[in-house]
Amino acid sequence: MLLALLAACGKQGEGAASGKAVASAAVAGARELSRADVEVAQLSALRDALPFTGTLAALKSSSIAAEVEARVKDVLVREGESVRQGQELARLDSESLDQSVSEQQAQLAANQSRLKLARTKLDKQHELLQKGFISQLAYDEAESEFTVRQGELQAQISQLARARRLQADSVVRAPIAGVVYERKINPGEIAAKNARLFSIADLSVLELSATVPAQWIGRIQPGQQARFSVEGLPDELSGAVVRVNPVAQSGTRSFLIYIRVDNRDGRLKAGQFAKGGVVLRQLEGQVVLPQNAVQDLQGKPWVMLVEHGRLQRLPVQLLLWSQTERKVALQGVKPGQLVLSAALLGVAAGDAVSLPAGLK
């Protein structure tokens, strides 16, 4: 009896040892995955966008040139300063212009006196003509003189207005509100007529000129949203397509699109290089995975699911494929499930795998 009991216990011990050996063999045969091999499915937003590059420029800018040739008396602004529309930027020496205005005013007064005298003569000649004391020719001569004096007065009024305008041009004013980004004069210098003195840009609204390859231009329409980034700013920025140039650029055969950007906060600067994409479609709250995690994108897509220590091939439905971000939004995978981030050589559905620490 004792011998039989011992024999039974021996067989049970051998069975337990055999089971442990099988389990150890199963664990030893599992493919060890690294953290880079596994992707955790998460809900996210994804957009399909056409990429572009371009440069930001001020929508409104102005170059101010000298209307008169004169010495610069004072310069009131420097580069980088904000100015209001109509604000004084510089003053030119107006002594000769002031004298010209005075001369024209004196000439105007003289012409007004001559016209008044001609009017009196014409009235008098009209009375004499009515009484028959003078001939029609004498009256016509008085009327002609009056007409000449009227023309002289009108010409003098125009000359005075021109002199006053030149006098006003001795004060250089900002035609638009903005920021002075160029200053070409200093006190004491001679400002030549039509020479550029200042350049001003209104940076509250910028326009991004972006190049788009010819094969994608048919998908761009005014009103579409654009997302882009610039060097030096961590945040992604937005704008809207306002125009599309219908003529391709010579040489590159690419097209220019124009994106309007609100810059009232002043974060962006004219001349910055921008890189981004025009948003064609966007989804919110869908499972998003890297493009490489989905196999057979063009046919019947599927992913390799990691579940209960084994690989399982799982069919999925693509909702959006963003080639610019190299990601896909899909249905069929639940948030939190684990999938292979890319195809691995030597593994197939049903194979045992070992997850890295932190994902078990």
CSV table of N, CA, C and O in Angstrom, one decimal, residues 141-263:
chain,number,residue,atom,x,y,z
A,141,GLU,N,-14.5,145.4,-76.4
A,141,GLU,CA,-13.1,145.5,-75.9
A,141,GLU,C,-13.1,145.4,-74.3
A,141,GLU,O,-12.3,144.7,-73.7
A,142,ALA,N,-14.0,146.1,-73.7
A,142,ALA,CA,-14.1,146.1,-72.2
A,142,ALA,C,-14.5,144.7,-71.7
A,142,ALA,O,-14.0,144.2,-70.7
A,143,GLU,N,-15.4,144.1,-72.5
A,143,GLU,CA,-15.9,142.7,-72.1
A,143,GLU,C,-14.7,141.7,-72.2
A,143,GLU,O,-14.5,140.8,-71.4
A,144,SER,N,-13.9,141.9,-73.3
A,144,SER,CA,-12.8,141.0,-73.5
A,144,SER,C,-11.7,141.1,-72.4
A,144,SER,O,-11.2,140.1,-71.9
A,145,GLU,N,-11.5,142.4,-72.0
A,145,GLU,CA,-10.5,142.6,-70.9
A,145,GLU,C,-11.0,141.9,-69.6
A,145,GLU,O,-10.2,141.3,-68.9
A,146,PHE,N,-12.3,142.0,-69.4
A,146,PHE,CA,-12.9,141.4,-68.2
A,146,PHE,C,-12.7,139.9,-68.2
A,146,PHE,O,-12.3,139.2,-67.2
A,147,THR,N,-12.9,139.3,-69.4
A,147,THR,CA,-12.7,137.8,-69.5
A,147,THR,C,-11.3,137.4,-69.3
A,147,THR,O,-11.0,136.4,-68.7
A,148,VAL,N,-10.4,138.2,-69.8
A,148,VAL,CA,-8.9,137.9,-69.7
A,148,VAL,C,-8.6,138.0,-68.2
A,148,VAL,O,-7.8,137.1,-67.7
A,149,ARG,N,-9.1,139.0,-67.5
A,149,ARG,CA,-8.8,139.1,-66.0
A,149,ARG,C,-9.3,137.9,-65.2
A,149,ARG,O,-8.7,137.4,-64.3
A,150,GLN,N,-10.5,137.4,-65.7
A,150,GLN,CA,-11.1,136.2,-65.0
A,150,GLN,C,-10.1,135.0,-65.2
A,150,GLN,O,-9.9,134.3,-64.2
A,151,GLY,N,-9.6,134.8,-66.4
A,151,GLY,CA,-8.7,133.7,-66.6
A,151,GLY,C,-7.5,133.8,-65.9
A,151,GLY,O,-6.9,132.8,-65.3
A,152,GLU,N,-6.9,135.1,-65.8
A,152,GLU,CA,-5.7,135.3,-65.0
A,152,GLU,C,-5.9,134.9,-63.5
A,152,GLU,O,-5.0,134.3,-62.9
A,153,LEU,N,-7.1,135.3,-63.0
A,153,LEU,CA,-7.4,135.0,-61.6
A,153,LEU,C,-7.5,133.5,-61.3
A,153,LEU,O,-6.9,133.0,-60.4
A,154,GLN,N,-8.1,132.8,-62.2
A,154,GLN,CA,-8.3,131.4,-62.1
A,154,GLN,C,-6.9,130.7,-62.1
A,154,GLN,O,-6.6,129.7,-61.4
A,155,ALA,N,-6.1,131.1,-63.1
A,155,ALA,CA,-4.7,130.6,-63.2
A,155,ALA,C,-3.9,130.9,-61.9
A,155,ALA,O,-3.2,130.0,-61.4
A,156,GLN,N,-4.1,132.1,-61.3
A,156,GLN,CA,-3.3,132.4,-60.1
A,156,GLN,C,-3.8,131.6,-58.9
A,156,GLN,O,-3.0,131.2,-58.1
A,157,ILE,N,-5.1,131.3,-58.9
A,157,ILE,CA,-5.6,130.4,-57.8
A,157,ILE,C,-5.0,129.1,-57.9
A,157,ILE,O,-4.6,128.5,-56.9
A,158,SER,N,-4.9,128.5,-59.1
A,158,SER,CA,-4.3,127.2,-59.3
A,158,SER,C,-2.8,127.2,-58.9
A,158,SER,O,-2.3,126.3,-58.2
A,159,GLN,N,-2.1,128.3,-59.2
A,159,GLN,CA,-0.7,128.4,-58.9
A,159,GLN,C,-0.5,128.5,-57.4
A,159,GLN,O,0.4,127.9,-56.8
A,160,LEU,N,-1.4,129.2,-56.7
A,160,LEU,CA,-1.3,129.3,-55.2
A,160,LEU,C,-1.6,127.9,-54.6
A,160,LEU,O,-0.9,127.5,-53.6
A,161,ALA,N,-2.6,127.2,-55.1
A,161,ALA,CA,-2.9,125.9,-54.6
A,161,ALA,C,-1.7,124.9,-54.8
A,161,ALA,O,-1.4,124.2,-53.9
A,162,ARG,N,-1.0,125.0,-55.9
A,162,ARG,CA,0.2,124.2,-56.1
A,162,ARG,C,1.3,124.5,-55.2
A,162,ARG,O,2.0,123.7,-54.6
A,163,ALA,N,1.5,125.8,-55.0
A,163,ALA,CA,2.5,126.3,-54.0
A,163,ALA,C,2.2,125.8,-52.6
A,163,ALA,O,3.1,125.4,-51.8
A,164,ARG,N,1.0,125.9,-52.2
A,164,ARG,CA,0.6,125.4,-50.9
A,164,ARG,C,0.8,123.9,-50.7
A,164,ARG,O,1.1,123.4,-49.6
A,165,ARG,N,0.4,123.2,-51.8
A,165,ARG,CA,0.6,121.7,-51.7
A,165,ARG,C,2.1,121.4,-51.6
A,165,ARG,O,2.4,120.5,-50.8
A,166,LEU,N,3.0,122.1,-52.3
A,166,LEU,CA,4.4,121.8,-52.2
A,166,LEU,C,4.9,122.2,-50.8
A,166,LEU,O,5.7,121.5,-50.2
A,167,GLN,N,4.3,123.3,-50.2
A,167,GLN,CA,4.6,123.7,-48.9
A,167,GLN,C,4.2,122.6,-47.9
A,167,GLN,O,5.0,122.3,-46.9
A,168,ALA,N,3.0,122.0,-48.1
A,168,ALA,CA,2.6,120.9,-47.2
A,168,ALA,C,3.5,119.7,-47.3
A,168,ALA,O,3.7,118.9,-46.4
A,169,ASP,N,4.0,119.5,-48.6
A,169,ASP,CA,4.8,118.3,-48.8
A,169,ASP,C,6.2,118.4,-48.1
A,169,ASP,O,6.9,117.4,-48.1
A,170,SER,N,6.5,119.5,-47.6
A,170,SER,CA,7.8,119.6,-46.8
A,170,SER,C,7.7,118.9,-45.5
A,170,SER,O,8.7,118.6,-44.8
A,171,VAL,N,6.4,118.5,-45.1
A,171,VAL,CA,6.2,117.7,-43.9
A,171,VAL,C,5.8,116.3,-44.4
A,171,VAL,O,4.8,116.1,-45.1
A,172,VAL,N,6.7,115.3,-44.2
A,172,VAL,CA,6.5,113.9,-44.7
A,172,VAL,C,5.6,113.2,-43.7
A,172,VAL,O,6.0,113.1,-42.5
A,173,ARG,N,4.5,112.7,-44.1
A,173,ARG,CA,3.6,112.0,-43.3
A,173,ARG,C,3.4,110.5,-43.7
A,173,ARG,O,3.6,110.2,-44.9
A,174,ALA,N,2.9,109.7,-42.8
A,174,ALA,CA,2.7,108.3,-43.0
A,174,ALA,C,1.4,108.1,-43.8
A,174,ALA,O,0.3,108.5,-43.3
A,175,PRO,N,1.4,107.5,-45.0
A,175,PRO,CA,0.1,107.3,-45.7
A,175,PRO,C,-0.7,106.2,-45.1
A,175,PRO,O,-1.9,106.1,-45.4
A,176,ILE,N,-0.1,105.3,-44.4
A,176,ILE,CA,-0.9,104.2,-43.8
A,176,ILE,C,-0.3,104.0,-42.3
A,176,ILE,O,0.8,104.4,-42.0
A,177,ALA,N,-1.1,103.3,-41.5
A,177,ALA,CA,-0.7,102.9,-40.2
A,177,ALA,C,0.2,101.6,-40.3
A,177,ALA,O,-0.2,100.8,-41.1
A,178,GLY,N,1.2,101.5,-39.6
A,178,GLY,CA,2.1,100.3,-39.7
A,178,GLY,C,3.4,100.5,-38.9
A,178,GLY,O,3.5,101.3,-38.0
A,179,VAL,N,4.4,99.8,-39.4
A,179,VAL,CA,5.7,99.8,-38.8
A,179,VAL,C,6.7,100.3,-39.8
A,179,VAL,O,6.7,99.8,-40.9
A,180,VAL,N,7.6,101.2,-39.4
A,180,VAL,CA,8.6,101.7,-40.3
A,180,VAL,C,9.7,100.6,-40.3
A,180,VAL,O,10.3,100.2,-39.3
A,181,TYR,N,10.0,100.1,-41.5
A,181,TYR,CA,11.0,99.0,-41.7
A,181,TYR,C,12.2,99.5,-42.5
A,181,TYR,O,13.2,98.8,-42.7
A,182,GLU,N,12.1,100.7,-43.0
A,182,GLU,CA,13.2,101.3,-43.8
A,182,GLU,C,13.2,102.8,-43.7
A,182,GLU,O,12.2,103.4,-43.8
A,183,ARG,N,14.4,103.3,-43.4
A,183,ARG,CA,14.6,104.8,-43.3
A,183,ARG,C,15.8,105.1,-44.1
A,183,ARG,O,16.9,104.6,-43.9
A,184,LYS,N,15.7,106.1,-45.1
A,184,LYS,CA,16.8,106.4,-46.0
A,184,LYS,C,17.4,107.7,-45.8
A,184,LYS,O,18.3,108.1,-46.6
A,185,ILE,N,16.9,108.6,-44.9
A,185,ILE,CA,17.4,109.9,-44.8
A,185,ILE,C,17.8,110.2,-43.3
A,185,ILE,O,17.4,109.5,-42.4
A,186,ASN,N,18.7,111.2,-43.2
A,186,ASN,CA,19.1,111.7,-41.9
A,186,ASN,C,19.1,113.2,-41.9
A,186,ASN,O,19.2,113.9,-43.0
A,187,PRO,N,19.0,113.9,-40.8
A,187,PRO,CA,19.0,115.4,-40.8
A,187,PRO,C,20.3,115.9,-41.4
A,187,PRO,O,21.4,115.4,-41.3
A,188,GLY,N,20.0,117.0,-42.2
A,188,GLY,CA,21.2,117.7,-42.9
A,188,GLY,C,21.4,117.2,-44.3
A,188,GLY,O,22.0,117.9,-45.1
A,189,GLU,N,20.8,116.1,-44.7
A,189,GLU,CA,21.0,115.6,-46.0
A,189,GLU,C,20.0,116.3,-47.0
A,189,GLU,O,19.0,116.8,-46.5
A,190,ILE,N,20.3,116.2,-48.3
A,190,ILE,CA,19.4,116.8,-49.3
A,190,ILE,C,18.5,115.6,-49.8
A,190,ILE,O,19.0,114.6,-50.2
A,191,ALA,N,17.2,115.8,-49.6
A,191,ALA,CA,16.2,114.9,-50.1
A,191,ALA,C,15.9,115.2,-51.6
A,191,ALA,O,15.3,116.3,-51.8
A,192,ALA,N,16.3,114.4,-52.5
A,192,ALA,CA,16.0,114.6,-53.9
A,192,ALA,C,14.6,114.3,-54.2
A,192,ALA,O,14.0,113.4,-53.6
A,193,LYS,N,14.0,115.0,-55.2
A,193,LYS,CA,12.6,114.8,-55.5
A,193,LYS,C,12.5,113.4,-56.1
A,193,LYS,O,13.3,112.9,-56.8
A,194,ASN,N,11.4,112.7,-55.6
A,194,ASN,CA,11.1,111.3,-56.0
A,194,ASN,C,12.0,110.3,-55.3
A,194,ASN,O,11.9,109.1,-55.6
A,195,ALA,N,12.9,110.7,-54.5
A,195,ALA,CA,13.8,109.8,-53.8
A,195,ALA,C,13.0,109.1,-52.6
A,195,ALA,O,12.3,109.8,-51.9
A,196,ARG,N,13.2,107.8,-52.5
A,196,ARG,CA,12.5,107.1,-51.4
A,196,ARG,C,13.1,107.5,-50.0
A,196,ARG,O,14.3,107.5,-49.8
A,197,LEU,N,12.2,107.8,-49.1
A,197,LEU,CA,12.6,108.3,-47.8
A,197,LEU,C,12.3,107.2,-46.7
A,197,LEU,O,13.2,106.9,-45.9
A,198,PHE,N,11.1,106.6,-46.8
A,198,PHE,CA,10.7,105.6,-45.8
A,198,PHE,C,10.0,104.5,-46.4
A,198,PHE,O,9.4,104.7,-47.5
A,199,SER,N,9.9,103.4,-45.8
A,199,SER,CA,9.0,102.2,-46.2
A,199,SER,C,8.3,101.8,-44.9
A,199,SER,O,8.9,101.6,-43.9
A,200,ILE,N,7.0,101.6,-45.1
A,200,ILE,CA,6.1,101.2,-43.9
A,200,ILE,C,5.3,100.0,-44.3
A,200,ILE,O,4.9,99.9,-45.5
A,201,ALA,N,5.1,99.1,-43.4
A,201,ALA,CA,4.3,97.9,-43.6
A,201,ALA,C,3.3,97.7,-42.5
A,201,ALA,O,3.6,97.9,-41.3
A,202,ASP,N,2.1,97.4,-42.9
A,202,ASP,CA,1.0,97.1,-41.9
A,202,ASP,C,1.1,95.6,-41.7
A,202,ASP,O,0.7,94.8,-42.6
A,203,LEU,N,1.5,95.2,-40.5
A,203,LEU,CA,1.7,93.8,-40.2
A,203,LEU,C,0.5,93.1,-39.5
A,203,LEU,O,0.6,92.0,-39.1
A,204,SER,N,-0.6,93.9,-39.4
A,204,SER,CA,-1.8,93.3,-38.7
A,204,SER,C,-2.4,92.2,-39.5
A,204,SER,O,-3.1,91.3,-39.0
A,205,VAL,N,-2.2,92.2,-40.9
A,205,VAL,CA,-2.7,91.2,-41.7
A,205,VAL,C,-1.6,90.8,-42.7
A,205,VAL,O,-1.0,91.7,-43.4
A,206,LEU,N,-1.2,89.5,-42.7
A,206,LEU,CA,-0.1,89.1,-43.6
A,206,LEU,C,-0.7,88.2,-44.7
A,206,LEU,O,-1.8,87.7,-44.5
A,207,GLU,N,0.1,88.0,-45.7
A,207,GLU,CA,-0.3,87.1,-46.8
A,207,GLU,C,0.8,86.2,-47.1
A,207,GLU,O,2.0,86.6,-47.3
A,208,LEU,N,0.5,84.9,-47.2
A,208,LEU,CA,1.5,83.9,-47.4
A,208,LEU,C,1.4,83.5,-48.8
A,208,LEU,O,0.4,83.0,-49.3
A,209,SER,N,2.5,83.7,-49.6
A,209,SER,CA,2.6,83.2,-51.0
A,209,SER,C,3.2,81.8,-50.9
A,209,SER,O,4.4,81.7,-50.6
A,210,ALA,N,2.5,80.8,-51.3
A,210,ALA,CA,2.9,79.4,-51.2
A,210,ALA,C,2.9,78.7,-52.6
A,210,ALA,O,2.1,79.0,-53.4
A,211,THR,N,3.9,77.9,-52.8
A,211,THR,CA,4.0,77.1,-54.0
A,211,THR,C,3.3,75.7,-53.8
A,211,THR,O,3.6,75.1,-52.8
A,212,VAL,N,2.5,75.3,-54.8
A,212,VAL,CA,1.9,74.0,-54.8
A,212,VAL,C,2.2,73.3,-56.1
A,212,VAL,O,2.0,73.9,-57.2
A,213,PRO,N,2.6,72.0,-56.1
A,213,PRO,CA,2.8,71.3,-57.3
A,213,PRO,C,1.6,71.2,-58.2
A,213,PRO,O,0.5,71.2,-57.7
A,214,ALA,N,1.8,71.1,-59.5
A,214,ALA,CA,0.8,71.2,-60.5
A,214,ALA,C,-0.3,70.0,-60.3
A,214,ALA,O,-1.4,70.2,-60.5
A,215,GLN,N,0.2,68.8,-59.9
A,215,GLN,CA,-0.7,67.7,-59.8
A,215,GLN,C,-1.7,67.9,-58.6
A,215,GLN,O,-2.7,67.1,-58.5
A,216,TRP,N,-1.5,68.9,-57.7
A,216,TRP,CA,-2.4,69.1,-56.6
A,216,TRP,C,-3.2,70.3,-56.7
A,216,TRP,O,-4.1,70.6,-55.9
A,217,ILE,N,-2.9,71.2,-57.7
A,217,ILE,CA,-3.6,72.5,-57.7
A,217,ILE,C,-5.1,72.4,-57.9
A,217,ILE,O,-5.8,73.3,-57.4
A,218,GLY,N,-5.6,71.4,-58.6
A,218,GLY,CA,-7.0,71.2,-58.8
A,218,GLY,C,-7.8,71.0,-57.5
A,218,GLY,O,-9.0,71.1,-57.5
A,219,ARG,N,-7.1,70.6,-56.4
A,219,ARG,CA,-7.8,70.4,-55.2
A,219,ARG,C,-7.8,71.6,-54.2
A,219,ARG,O,-8.4,71.5,-53.1
A,220,ILE,N,-7.2,72.7,-54.7
A,220,ILE,CA,-7.2,73.9,-53.9
A,220,ILE,C,-8.3,74.9,-54.3
A,220,ILE,O,-8.4,75.2,-55.5
A,221,GLN,N,-9.1,75.4,-53.4
A,221,GLN,CA,-10.1,76.3,-53.6
A,221,GLN,C,-10.1,77.4,-52.6
A,221,GLN,O,-9.7,77.2,-51.4
A,222,PRO,N,-10.4,78.7,-53.0
A,222,PRO,CA,-10.5,79.8,-52.0
A,222,PRO,C,-11.5,79.4,-50.9
A,222,PRO,O,-12.5,78.8,-51.1
A,223,GLY,N,-11.1,79.8,-49.6
A,223,GLY,CA,-11.9,79.5,-48.5
A,223,GLY,C,-11.4,78.3,-47.7
A,223,GLY,O,-11.7,78.2,-46.5
A,224,GLN,N,-10.5,77.5,-48.3
A,224,GLN,CA,-10.0,76.3,-47.5
A,224,GLN,C,-9.0,76.8,-46.4
A,224,GLN,O,-8.3,77.8,-46.6
A,225,GLN,N,-9.0,76.1,-45.3
A,225,GLN,CA,-8.1,76.4,-44.2
A,225,GLN,C,-6.7,75.9,-44.4
A,225,GLN,O,-6.5,74.9,-45.1
A,226,ALA,N,-5.7,76.6,-43.9
A,226,ALA,CA,-4.3,76.2,-44.0
A,226,ALA,C,-3.7,76.2,-42.6
A,226,ALA,O,-4.0,77.1,-41.8
A,227,ARG,N,-2.9,75.2,-42.3
A,227,ARG,CA,-2.1,75.2,-41.1
A,227,ARG,C,-0.7,75.2,-41.4
A,227,ARG,O,-0.2,74.5,-42.4
A,228,PHE,N,0.1,76.0,-40.7
A,228,PHE,CA,1.5,76.1,-41.0
A,228,PHE,C,2.3,76.4,-39.7
A,228,PHE,O,1.8,76.8,-38.7
A,229,SER,N,3.6,76.3,-39.8
A,229,SER,CA,4.5,76.6,-38.7
A,229,SER,C,5.7,77.5,-39.3
A,229,SER,O,6.0,77.4,-40.5
A,230,VAL,N,6.3,78.3,-38.4
A,230,VAL,CA,7.4,79.1,-38.8
A,230,VAL,C,8.5,78.8,-37.8
A,230,VAL,O,8.3,78.4,-36.6
A,231,GLU,N,9.8,79.1,-38.2
A,231,GLU,CA,10.9,78.9,-37.3
A,231,GLU,C,10.8,79.9,-36.1
A,231,GLU,O,10.5,81.1,-36.3
A,232,GLY,N,11.1,79.4,-34.9
A,232,GLY,CA,11.1,80.3,-33.8
A,232,GLY,C,9.8,80.3,-33.0
A,232,GLY,O,9.7,80.9,-31.9
A,233,LEU,N,8.7,79.8,-33.5
A,233,LEU,CA,7.4,79.7,-32.8
A,233,LEU,C,7.0,78.3,-32.7
A,233,LEU,O,6.9,77.5,-33.7
A,234,PRO,N,6.7,77.8,-31.4
A,234,PRO,CA,6.3,76.4,-31.2
A,234,PRO,C,4.9,76.1,-31.7
A,234,PRO,O,4.7,74.9,-32.0
A,235,ASP,N,4.0,77.0,-31.7
A,235,ASP,CA,2.6,76.8,-32.0
A,235,ASP,C,2.4,76.7,-33.5
A,235,ASP,O,3.0,77.3,-34.3
A,236,GLU,N,1.4,75.9,-33.8
A,236,GLU,CA,0.9,75.8,-35.2
A,236,GLU,C,0.0,77.0,-35.5
A,236,GLU,O,-0.8,77.3,-34.6
A,237,LEU,N,0.1,77.6,-36.6
A,237,LEU,CA,-0.7,78.8,-37.0
A,237,LEU,C,-1.7,78.4,-38.1
A,237,LEU,O,-1.6,77.4,-38.8
A,238,SER,N,-2.7,79.3,-38.3
A,238,SER,CA,-3.7,79.0,-39.3
A,238,SER,C,-4.0,80.2,-40.2
A,238,SER,O,-3.7,81.4,-39.8
A,239,GLY,N,-4.5,80.0,-41.4
A,239,GLY,CA,-4.9,81.0,-42.3
A,239,GLY,C,-6.0,80.5,-43.2
A,239,GLY,O,-6.4,79.4,-43.0
A,240,ALA,N,-6.3,81.2,-44.2
A,240,ALA,CA,-7.3,80.8,-45.2
A,240,ALA,C,-6.9,81.2,-46.6
A,240,ALA,O,-6.3,82.2,-46.8
A,241,VAL,N,-7.1,80.3,-47.5
A,241,VAL,CA,-6.8,80.5,-48.9
A,241,VAL,C,-7.7,81.6,-49.5
A,241,VAL,O,-8.9,81.5,-49.4
A,242,VAL,N,-7.2,82.6,-50.1
A,242,VAL,CA,-8.0,83.7,-50.6
A,242,VAL,C,-7.9,83.8,-52.1
A,242,VAL,O,-8.8,84.3,-52.8
A,243,ARG,N,-6.8,83.4,-52.7
A,243,ARG,CA,-6.6,83.4,-54.2
A,243,ARG,C,-5.8,82.3,-54.7
A,243,ARG,O,-4.9,81.8,-53.9
A,244,VAL,N,-6.0,81.9,-55.9
A,244,VAL,CA,-5.1,80.9,-56.6
A,244,VAL,C,-4.7,81.5,-57.9
A,244,VAL,O,-5.5,81.9,-58.7
A,245,ASN,N,-3.4,81.6,-58.1
A,245,ASN,CA,-2.9,82.1,-59.4
A,245,ASN,C,-3.1,81.0,-60.5
A,245,ASN,O,-2.6,79.9,-60.4
A,246,PRO,N,-3.9,81.3,-61.5
A,246,PRO,CA,-4.2,80.3,-62.5
A,246,PRO,C,-3.1,80.0,-63.5
A,246,PRO,O,-3.2,79.1,-64.3
A,247,VAL,N,-2.0,80.8,-63.5
A,247,VAL,CA,-0.9,80.6,-64.4
A,247,VAL,C,0.3,80.0,-63.7
A,247,VAL,O,0.7,80.5,-62.6
A,248,ALA,N,0.8,78.9,-64.2
A,248,ALA,CA,2.0,78.2,-63.5
A,248,ALA,C,3.2,79.0,-63.7
A,248,ALA,O,3.4,79.8,-64.6
A,249,GLN,N,4.1,78.9,-62.7
A,249,GLN,CA,5.4,79.5,-62.8
A,249,GLN,C,6.3,78.9,-63.8
A,249,GLN,O,6.4,77.6,-63.9
A,250,SER,N,7.0,79.7,-64.6
A,250,SER,CA,7.9,79.1,-65.6
A,250,SER,C,9.0,78.4,-64.9
A,250,SER,O,9.6,78.9,-63.9
A,251,GLY,N,9.5,77.3,-65.5
A,251,GLY,CA,10.6,76.6,-64.9
A,251,GLY,C,10.1,75.5,-64.0
A,251,GLY,O,10.3,74.3,-64.3
A,252,THR,N,9.5,75.8,-62.9
A,252,THR,CA,9.1,74.8,-61.9
A,252,THR,C,7.7,74.2,-62.3
A,252,THR,O,7.4,73.1,-61.8
A,253,ARG,N,6.9,74.9,-63.0
A,253,ARG,CA,5.5,74.5,-63.4
A,253,ARG,C,4.6,74.3,-62.1
A,253,ARG,O,3.6,73.7,-62.2
A,254,SER,N,5.0,74.9,-61.0
A,254,SER,CA,4.2,74.9,-59.8
A,254,SER,C,3.3,76.2,-59.8
A,254,SER,O,3.5,77.1,-60.6
A,255,PHE,N,2.3,76.2,-58.9
A,255,PHE,CA,1.4,77.3,-58.9
A,255,PHE,C,1.5,78.0,-57.6
A,255,PHE,O,1.8,77.4,-56.5
A,256,LEU,N,1.1,79.3,-57.6
A,256,LEU,CA,1.1,80.1,-56.4
A,256,LEU,C,-0.3,80.2,-55.8
A,256,LEU,O,-1.2,80.5,-56.6
A,257,ILE,N,-0.4,80.0,-54.5
A,257,ILE,CA,-1.6,80.2,-53.8
A,257,ILE,C,-1.4,81.3,-52.7
A,257,ILE,O,-0.2,81.4,-52.3
A,258,TYR,N,-2.4,82.0,-52.4
A,258,TYR,CA,-2.2,83.1,-51.4
A,258,TYR,C,-3.1,82.9,-50.2
A,258,TYR,O,-4.3,82.7,-50.3
A,259,ILE,N,-2.5,82.9,-49.0
A,259,ILE,CA,-3.1,82.5,-47.8
A,259,ILE,C,-3.1,83.7,-46.9
A,259,ILE,O,-2.1,84.3,-46.6
A,260,ARG,N,-4.3,84.2,-46.5
A,260,ARG,CA,-4.5,85.3,-45.6
A,260,ARG,C,-4.3,84.9,-44.1
A,260,ARG,O,-4.9,84.0,-43.7
A,261,VAL,N,-3.5,85.7,-43.4
A,261,VAL,CA,-3.2,85.3,-42.0
A,261,VAL,C,-3.5,86.5,-41.1
A,261,VAL,O,-2.9,87.6,-41.3
A,262,ASP,N,-4.3,86.3,-40.1
A,262,ASP,CA,-4.5,87.4,-39.1
A,262,ASP,C,-3.3,87.5,-38.1
A,262,ASP,O,-3.0,86.5,-37.5
A,263,ASN,N,-2.7,88.7,-38.1
A,263,ASN,CA,-1.5,88.8,-37.2
A,263,ASN,C,-1.7,90.0,-36.3
A,263,ASN,O,-0.7,90.8,-36.0
